[in-house]
mmCIF file of C-alpha atoms in Angstrom:
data_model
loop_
_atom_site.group_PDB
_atom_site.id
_atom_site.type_symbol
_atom_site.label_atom_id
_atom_site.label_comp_id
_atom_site.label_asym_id
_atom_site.label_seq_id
_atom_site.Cartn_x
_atom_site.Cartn_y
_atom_site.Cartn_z
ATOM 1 C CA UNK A 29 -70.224 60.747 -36.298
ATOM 2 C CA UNK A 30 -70.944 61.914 -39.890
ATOM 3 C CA UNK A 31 -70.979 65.933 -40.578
ATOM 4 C CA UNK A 32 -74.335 66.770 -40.700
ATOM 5 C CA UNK A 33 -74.922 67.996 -44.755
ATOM 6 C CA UNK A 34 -76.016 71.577 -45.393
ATOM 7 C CA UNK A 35 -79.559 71.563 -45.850
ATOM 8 C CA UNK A 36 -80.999 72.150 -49.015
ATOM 9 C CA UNK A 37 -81.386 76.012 -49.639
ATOM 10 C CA UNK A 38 -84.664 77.876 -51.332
ATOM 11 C CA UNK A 39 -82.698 79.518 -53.906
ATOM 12 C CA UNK A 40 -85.767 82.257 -55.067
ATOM 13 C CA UNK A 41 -85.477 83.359 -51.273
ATOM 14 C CA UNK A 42 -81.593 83.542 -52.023
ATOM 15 C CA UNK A 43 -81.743 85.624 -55.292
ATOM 16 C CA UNK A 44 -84.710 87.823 -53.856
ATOM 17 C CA UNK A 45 -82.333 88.482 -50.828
ATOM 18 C CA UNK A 46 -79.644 89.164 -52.937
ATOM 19 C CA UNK A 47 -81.473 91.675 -55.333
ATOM 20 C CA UNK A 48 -82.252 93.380 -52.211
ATOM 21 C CA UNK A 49 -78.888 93.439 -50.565
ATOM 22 C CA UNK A 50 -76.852 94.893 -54.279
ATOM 23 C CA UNK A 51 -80.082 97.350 -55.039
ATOM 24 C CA UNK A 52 -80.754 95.796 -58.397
ATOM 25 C CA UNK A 53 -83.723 93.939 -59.097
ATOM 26 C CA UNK A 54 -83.231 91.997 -62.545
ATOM 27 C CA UNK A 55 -86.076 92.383 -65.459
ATOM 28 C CA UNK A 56 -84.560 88.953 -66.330
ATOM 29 C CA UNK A 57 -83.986 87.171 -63.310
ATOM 30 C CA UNK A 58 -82.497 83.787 -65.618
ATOM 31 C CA UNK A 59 -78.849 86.471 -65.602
ATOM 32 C CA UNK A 60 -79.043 86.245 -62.375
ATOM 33 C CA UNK A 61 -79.628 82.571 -61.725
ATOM 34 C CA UNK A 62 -77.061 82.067 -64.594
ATOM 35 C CA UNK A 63 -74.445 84.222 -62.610
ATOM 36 C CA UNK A 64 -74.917 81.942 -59.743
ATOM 37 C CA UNK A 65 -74.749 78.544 -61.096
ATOM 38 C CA UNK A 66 -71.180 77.212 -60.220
ATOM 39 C CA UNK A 67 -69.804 75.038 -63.126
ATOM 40 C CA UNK A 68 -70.397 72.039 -60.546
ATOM 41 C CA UNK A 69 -74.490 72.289 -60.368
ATOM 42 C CA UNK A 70 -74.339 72.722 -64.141
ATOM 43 C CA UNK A 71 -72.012 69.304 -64.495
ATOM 44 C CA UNK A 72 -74.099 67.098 -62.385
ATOM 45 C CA UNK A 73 -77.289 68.639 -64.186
ATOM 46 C CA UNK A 74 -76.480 67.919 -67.373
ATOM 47 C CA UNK A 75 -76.133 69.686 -71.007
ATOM 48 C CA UNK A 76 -79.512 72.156 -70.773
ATOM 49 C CA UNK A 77 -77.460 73.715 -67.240
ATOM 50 C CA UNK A 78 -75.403 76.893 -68.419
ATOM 51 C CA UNK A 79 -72.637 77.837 -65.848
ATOM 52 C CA UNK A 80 -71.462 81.442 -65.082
ATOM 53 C CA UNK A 81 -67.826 80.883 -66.496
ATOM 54 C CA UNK A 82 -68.879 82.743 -70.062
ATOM 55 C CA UNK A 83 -70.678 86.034 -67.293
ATOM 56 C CA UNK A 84 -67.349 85.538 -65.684
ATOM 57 C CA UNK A 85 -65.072 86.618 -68.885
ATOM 58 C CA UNK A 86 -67.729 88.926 -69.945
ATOM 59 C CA UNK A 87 -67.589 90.375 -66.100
ATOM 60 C CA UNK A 88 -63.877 90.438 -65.840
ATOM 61 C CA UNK A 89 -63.699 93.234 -68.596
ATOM 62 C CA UNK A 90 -66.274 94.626 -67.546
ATOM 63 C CA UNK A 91 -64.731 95.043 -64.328
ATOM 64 C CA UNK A 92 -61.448 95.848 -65.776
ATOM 65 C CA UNK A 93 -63.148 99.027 -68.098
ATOM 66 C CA UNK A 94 -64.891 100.352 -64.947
ATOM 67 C CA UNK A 95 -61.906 100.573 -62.501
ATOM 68 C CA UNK A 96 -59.712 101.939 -64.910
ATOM 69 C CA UNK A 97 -62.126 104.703 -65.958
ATOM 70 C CA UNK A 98 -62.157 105.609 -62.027
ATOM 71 C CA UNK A 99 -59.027 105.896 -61.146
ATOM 72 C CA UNK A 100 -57.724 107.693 -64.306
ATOM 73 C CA UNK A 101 -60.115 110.093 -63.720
ATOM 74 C CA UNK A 102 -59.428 110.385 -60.030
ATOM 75 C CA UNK A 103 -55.658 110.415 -59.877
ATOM 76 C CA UNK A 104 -54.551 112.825 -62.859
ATOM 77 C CA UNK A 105 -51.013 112.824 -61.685
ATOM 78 C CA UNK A 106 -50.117 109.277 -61.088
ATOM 79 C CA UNK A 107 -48.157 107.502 -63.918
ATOM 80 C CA UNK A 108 -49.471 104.739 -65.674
ATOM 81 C CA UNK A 109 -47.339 101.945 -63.730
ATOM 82 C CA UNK A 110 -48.571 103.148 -60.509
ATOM 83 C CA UNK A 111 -52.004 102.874 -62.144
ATOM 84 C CA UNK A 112 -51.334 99.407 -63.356
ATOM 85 C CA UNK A 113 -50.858 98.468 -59.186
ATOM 86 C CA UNK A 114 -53.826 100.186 -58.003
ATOM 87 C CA UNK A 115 -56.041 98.582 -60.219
ATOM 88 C CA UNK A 116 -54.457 94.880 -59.929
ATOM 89 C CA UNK A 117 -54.853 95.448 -56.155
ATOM 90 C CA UNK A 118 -58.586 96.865 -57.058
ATOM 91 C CA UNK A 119 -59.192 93.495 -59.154
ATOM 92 C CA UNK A 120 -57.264 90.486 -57.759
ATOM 93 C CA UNK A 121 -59.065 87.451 -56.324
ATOM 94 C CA UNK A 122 -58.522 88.816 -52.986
ATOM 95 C CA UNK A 123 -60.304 92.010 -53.469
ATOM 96 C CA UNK A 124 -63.423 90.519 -55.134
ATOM 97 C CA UNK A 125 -63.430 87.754 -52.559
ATOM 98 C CA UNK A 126 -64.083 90.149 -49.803
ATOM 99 C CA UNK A 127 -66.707 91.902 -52.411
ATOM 100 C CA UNK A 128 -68.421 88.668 -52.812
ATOM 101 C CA UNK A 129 -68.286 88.572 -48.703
ATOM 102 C CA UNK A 130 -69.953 91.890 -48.541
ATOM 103 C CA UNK A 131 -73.405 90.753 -50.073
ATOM 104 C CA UNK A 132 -73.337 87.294 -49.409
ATOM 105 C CA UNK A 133 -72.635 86.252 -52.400
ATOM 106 C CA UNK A 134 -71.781 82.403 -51.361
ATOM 107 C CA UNK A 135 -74.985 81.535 -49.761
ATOM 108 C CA UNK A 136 -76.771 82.442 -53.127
ATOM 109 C CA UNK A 137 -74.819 80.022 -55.289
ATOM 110 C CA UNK A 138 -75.615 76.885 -57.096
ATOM 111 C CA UNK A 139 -73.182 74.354 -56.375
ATOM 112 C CA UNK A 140 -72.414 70.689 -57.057
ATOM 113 C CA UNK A 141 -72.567 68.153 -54.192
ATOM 114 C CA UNK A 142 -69.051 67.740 -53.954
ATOM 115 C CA UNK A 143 -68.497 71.465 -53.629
ATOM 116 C CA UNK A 144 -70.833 71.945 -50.968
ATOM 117 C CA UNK A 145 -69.541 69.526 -48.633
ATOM 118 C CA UNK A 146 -66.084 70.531 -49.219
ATOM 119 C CA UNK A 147 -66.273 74.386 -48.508
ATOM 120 C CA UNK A 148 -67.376 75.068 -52.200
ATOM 121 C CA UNK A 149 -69.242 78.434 -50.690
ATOM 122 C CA UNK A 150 -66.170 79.987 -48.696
ATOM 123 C CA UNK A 151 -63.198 79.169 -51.619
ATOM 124 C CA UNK A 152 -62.071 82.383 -53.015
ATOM 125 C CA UNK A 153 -62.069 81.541 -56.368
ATOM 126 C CA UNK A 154 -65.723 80.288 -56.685
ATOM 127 C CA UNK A 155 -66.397 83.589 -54.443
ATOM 128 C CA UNK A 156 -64.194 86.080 -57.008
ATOM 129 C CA UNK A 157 -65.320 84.125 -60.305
ATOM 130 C CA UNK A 158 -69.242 84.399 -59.044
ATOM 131 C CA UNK A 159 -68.463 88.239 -58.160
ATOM 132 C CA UNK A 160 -67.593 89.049 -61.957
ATOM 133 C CA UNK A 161 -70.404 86.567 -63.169
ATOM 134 C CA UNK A 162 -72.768 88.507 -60.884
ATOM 135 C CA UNK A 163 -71.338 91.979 -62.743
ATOM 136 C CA UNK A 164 -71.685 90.758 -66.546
ATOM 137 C CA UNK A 165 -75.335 89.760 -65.142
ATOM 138 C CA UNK A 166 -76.204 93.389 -64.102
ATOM 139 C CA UNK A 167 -74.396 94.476 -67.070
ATOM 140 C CA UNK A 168 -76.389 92.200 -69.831
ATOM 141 C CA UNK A 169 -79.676 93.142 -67.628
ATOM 142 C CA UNK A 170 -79.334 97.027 -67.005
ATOM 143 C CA UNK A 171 -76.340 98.373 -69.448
ATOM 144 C CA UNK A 172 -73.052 99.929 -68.254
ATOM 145 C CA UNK A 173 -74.302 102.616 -65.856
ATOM 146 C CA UNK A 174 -75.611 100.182 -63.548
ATOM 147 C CA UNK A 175 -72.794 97.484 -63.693
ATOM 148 C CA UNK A 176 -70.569 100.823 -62.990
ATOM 149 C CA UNK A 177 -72.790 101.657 -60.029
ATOM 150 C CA UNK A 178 -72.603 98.361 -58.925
ATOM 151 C CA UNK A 179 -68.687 98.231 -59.010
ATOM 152 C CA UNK A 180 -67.829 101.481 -57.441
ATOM 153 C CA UNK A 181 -70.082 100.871 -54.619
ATOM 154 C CA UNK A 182 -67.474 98.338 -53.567
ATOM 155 C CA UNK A 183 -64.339 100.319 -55.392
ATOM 156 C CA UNK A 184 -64.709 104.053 -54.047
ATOM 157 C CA UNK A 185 -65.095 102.772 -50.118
ATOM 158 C CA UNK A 186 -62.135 100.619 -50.277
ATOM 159 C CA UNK A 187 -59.994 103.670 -51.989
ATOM 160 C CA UNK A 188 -60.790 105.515 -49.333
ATOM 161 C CA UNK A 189 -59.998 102.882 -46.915
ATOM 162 C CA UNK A 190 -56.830 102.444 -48.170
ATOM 163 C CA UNK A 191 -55.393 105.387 -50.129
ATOM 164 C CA UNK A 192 -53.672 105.624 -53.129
ATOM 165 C CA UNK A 193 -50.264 105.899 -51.149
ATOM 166 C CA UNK A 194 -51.608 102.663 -49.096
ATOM 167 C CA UNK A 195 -50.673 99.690 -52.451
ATOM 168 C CA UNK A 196 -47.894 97.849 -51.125
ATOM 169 C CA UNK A 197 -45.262 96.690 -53.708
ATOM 170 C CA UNK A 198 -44.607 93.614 -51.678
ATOM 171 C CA UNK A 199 -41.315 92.853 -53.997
ATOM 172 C CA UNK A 200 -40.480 96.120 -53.120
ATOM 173 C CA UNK A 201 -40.302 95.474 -49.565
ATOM 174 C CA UNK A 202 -39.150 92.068 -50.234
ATOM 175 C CA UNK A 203 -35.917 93.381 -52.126
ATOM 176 C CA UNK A 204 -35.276 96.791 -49.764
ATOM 177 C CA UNK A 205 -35.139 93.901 -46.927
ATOM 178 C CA UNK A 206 -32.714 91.590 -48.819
ATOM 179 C CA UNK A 207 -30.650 94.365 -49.625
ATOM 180 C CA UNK A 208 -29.167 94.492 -46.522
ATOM 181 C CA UNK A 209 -26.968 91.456 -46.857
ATOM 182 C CA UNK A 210 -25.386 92.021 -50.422
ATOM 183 C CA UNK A 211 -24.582 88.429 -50.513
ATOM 184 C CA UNK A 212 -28.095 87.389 -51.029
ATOM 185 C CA UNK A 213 -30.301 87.225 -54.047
ATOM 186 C CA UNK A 214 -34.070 87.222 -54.524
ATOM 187 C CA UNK A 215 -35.433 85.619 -57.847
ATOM 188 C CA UNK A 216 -38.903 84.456 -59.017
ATOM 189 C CA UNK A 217 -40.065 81.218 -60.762
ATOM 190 C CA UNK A 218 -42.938 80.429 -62.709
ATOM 191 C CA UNK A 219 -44.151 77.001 -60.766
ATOM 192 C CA UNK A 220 -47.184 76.478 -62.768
ATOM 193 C CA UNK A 221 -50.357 77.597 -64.263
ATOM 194 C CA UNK A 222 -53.951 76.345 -64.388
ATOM 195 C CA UNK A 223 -57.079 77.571 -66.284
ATOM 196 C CA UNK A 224 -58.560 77.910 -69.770
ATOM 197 C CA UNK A 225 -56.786 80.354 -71.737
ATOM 198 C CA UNK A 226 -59.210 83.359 -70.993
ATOM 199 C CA UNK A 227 -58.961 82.938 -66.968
ATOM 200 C CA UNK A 228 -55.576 81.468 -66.400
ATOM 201 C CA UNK A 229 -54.200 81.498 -62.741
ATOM 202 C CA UNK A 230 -50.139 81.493 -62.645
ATOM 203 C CA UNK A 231 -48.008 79.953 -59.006
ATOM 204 C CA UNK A 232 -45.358 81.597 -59.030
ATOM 205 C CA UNK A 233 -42.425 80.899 -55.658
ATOM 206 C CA UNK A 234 -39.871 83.140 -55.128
ATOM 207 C CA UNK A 235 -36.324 82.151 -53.961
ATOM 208 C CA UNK A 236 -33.768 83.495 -51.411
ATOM 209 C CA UNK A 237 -30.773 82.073 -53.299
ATOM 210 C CA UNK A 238 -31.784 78.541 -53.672
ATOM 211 C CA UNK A 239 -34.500 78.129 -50.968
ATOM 212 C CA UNK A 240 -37.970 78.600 -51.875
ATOM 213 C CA UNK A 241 -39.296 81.054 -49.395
ATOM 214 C CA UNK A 242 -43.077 82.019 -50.736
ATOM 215 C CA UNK A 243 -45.433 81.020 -53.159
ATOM 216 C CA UNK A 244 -48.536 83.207 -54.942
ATOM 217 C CA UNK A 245 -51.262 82.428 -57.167
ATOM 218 C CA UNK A 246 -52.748 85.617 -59.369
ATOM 219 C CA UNK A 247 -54.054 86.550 -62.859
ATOM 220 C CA UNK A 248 -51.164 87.162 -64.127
ATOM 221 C CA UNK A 249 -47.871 86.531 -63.623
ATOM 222 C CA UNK A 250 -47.469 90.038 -61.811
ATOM 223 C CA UNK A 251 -49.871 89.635 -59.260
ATOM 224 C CA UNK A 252 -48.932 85.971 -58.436
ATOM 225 C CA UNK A 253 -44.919 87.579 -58.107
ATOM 226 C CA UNK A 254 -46.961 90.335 -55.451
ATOM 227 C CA UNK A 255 -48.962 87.297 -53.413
ATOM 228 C CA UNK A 256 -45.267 85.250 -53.408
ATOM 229 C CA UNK A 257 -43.525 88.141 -51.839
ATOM 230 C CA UNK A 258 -46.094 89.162 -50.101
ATOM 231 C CA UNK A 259 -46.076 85.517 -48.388
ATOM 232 C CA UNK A 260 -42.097 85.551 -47.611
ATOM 233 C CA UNK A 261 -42.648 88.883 -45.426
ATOM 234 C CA UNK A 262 -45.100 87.364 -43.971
ATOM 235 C CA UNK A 263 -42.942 84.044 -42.916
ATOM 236 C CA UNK A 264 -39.793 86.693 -41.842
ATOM 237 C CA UNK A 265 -42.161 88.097 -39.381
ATOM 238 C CA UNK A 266 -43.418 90.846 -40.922
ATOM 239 C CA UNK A 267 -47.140 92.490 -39.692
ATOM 240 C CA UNK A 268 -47.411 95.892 -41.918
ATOM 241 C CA UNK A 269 -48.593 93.327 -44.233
#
């Protein structure tokens, strides 16, 4: 039997619901629509369709300015490299994923067929991409003290949550647990890299000796090295994860 299609959503009820969910209420609601439409709708709708990839590298400094301001502020004695972590773990694809989660950001967007019958509304990088669309929107709409309300809404709770002293530096772990046989080596490899130059995403695997034992996708070569070791202590059986 054929999978039943989604059916077709009322998208003002979605943005309405959505305006009420984040507390902001647009004075003009086309940011928001724009935020929302998924370079797929804006494909099969032709030339006069703008998609949120320009709100999503507007967004992602946005995003970056915001978070960085906090957590200066906040933690006056922590060096910049520690800094550098917290925020990456503040602003990778799985943090803003789970944002996106929070307000039901998915069921709001404008998708292309073949993204909506293939999962289009749960993939993490449609859900993280929309997420700092959705923040350039509020931005362009309301100026910086509401796009920074809008952020740390999501930013302070999950500090909280998890603590300054809670980052993991998975290669950390990774390399204190491959230290214990001196015989064995742990390296990293650049696998590939996908994107336009402003949002690239970079695989990176990293090998035990010659055996590839994790892979990663991030922002940046960094955070793809984090989500690759991160992945190997996973596979040995690790749950602290």
């Amino acid at each position: 039997m054929a999978k039943a299609e989604r059916p077709e959503i009322d998208h003002g009820a979605e943005m309405a619901r959505l305006q009420e969910t984040i507390g902001y209420h647009y004075k003009d609601i086309n940011l928001l629509r724009g935020a929302l439409t998924h370079s797929s709708y804006a494909n099969e709708r032709g030339r006069d369709i703008q998609c949120n990839e320009r709100l999503e590298f507007l967004g992602d400094a946005v995003l970056s300015i915001v978070v960085s301001d906090y957590i200066y502020r906040r933690n006056a004695d922590i060096p910049e490299g520690e800094l550098t972590k917290l925020r990456a773990s503040l602003v990778c694809e799985r943090s803003l994923c789970e944002f996106a989660g929070k307000i039901g950001l998915g069921q709001a967007m404008l998708l292309g067929h073949g993204e909506e019958l293939t999962g289009g509304r749960e993939r993490p990088s449609i859900l993280a991409d929309a997420f700092e669309a959705l923040l350039a929107s509020i931005y362009l709409d309301g100026g910086m003290e509401e796009a920074r309300r809008f952020v740390l809404s999501f930013v302070i709770p999950q500090l909280d949550r998890e603590h300054i002293g809670a980052f993991k530096d998975y290669k950390t772990m990774l390399q204190e647990v491959i230290q214990q046989n001196r015989e064995e080596t742990i390296s990293y490899r650049l696998a590939g890299e996908s994107g336009p130059d402003h949002d690239k995403r970079f695989t990176v695997e990293v090998r035990l000796n010659s055996n590839v034992i994790g892979h990663g996708t991030g922002r940046s070569k960094k955070e793809a090295e984090q989500q690759a070791a991160r992945e190997a202590l996973a596979l040995m059986g690790r749950t602290d994860l």
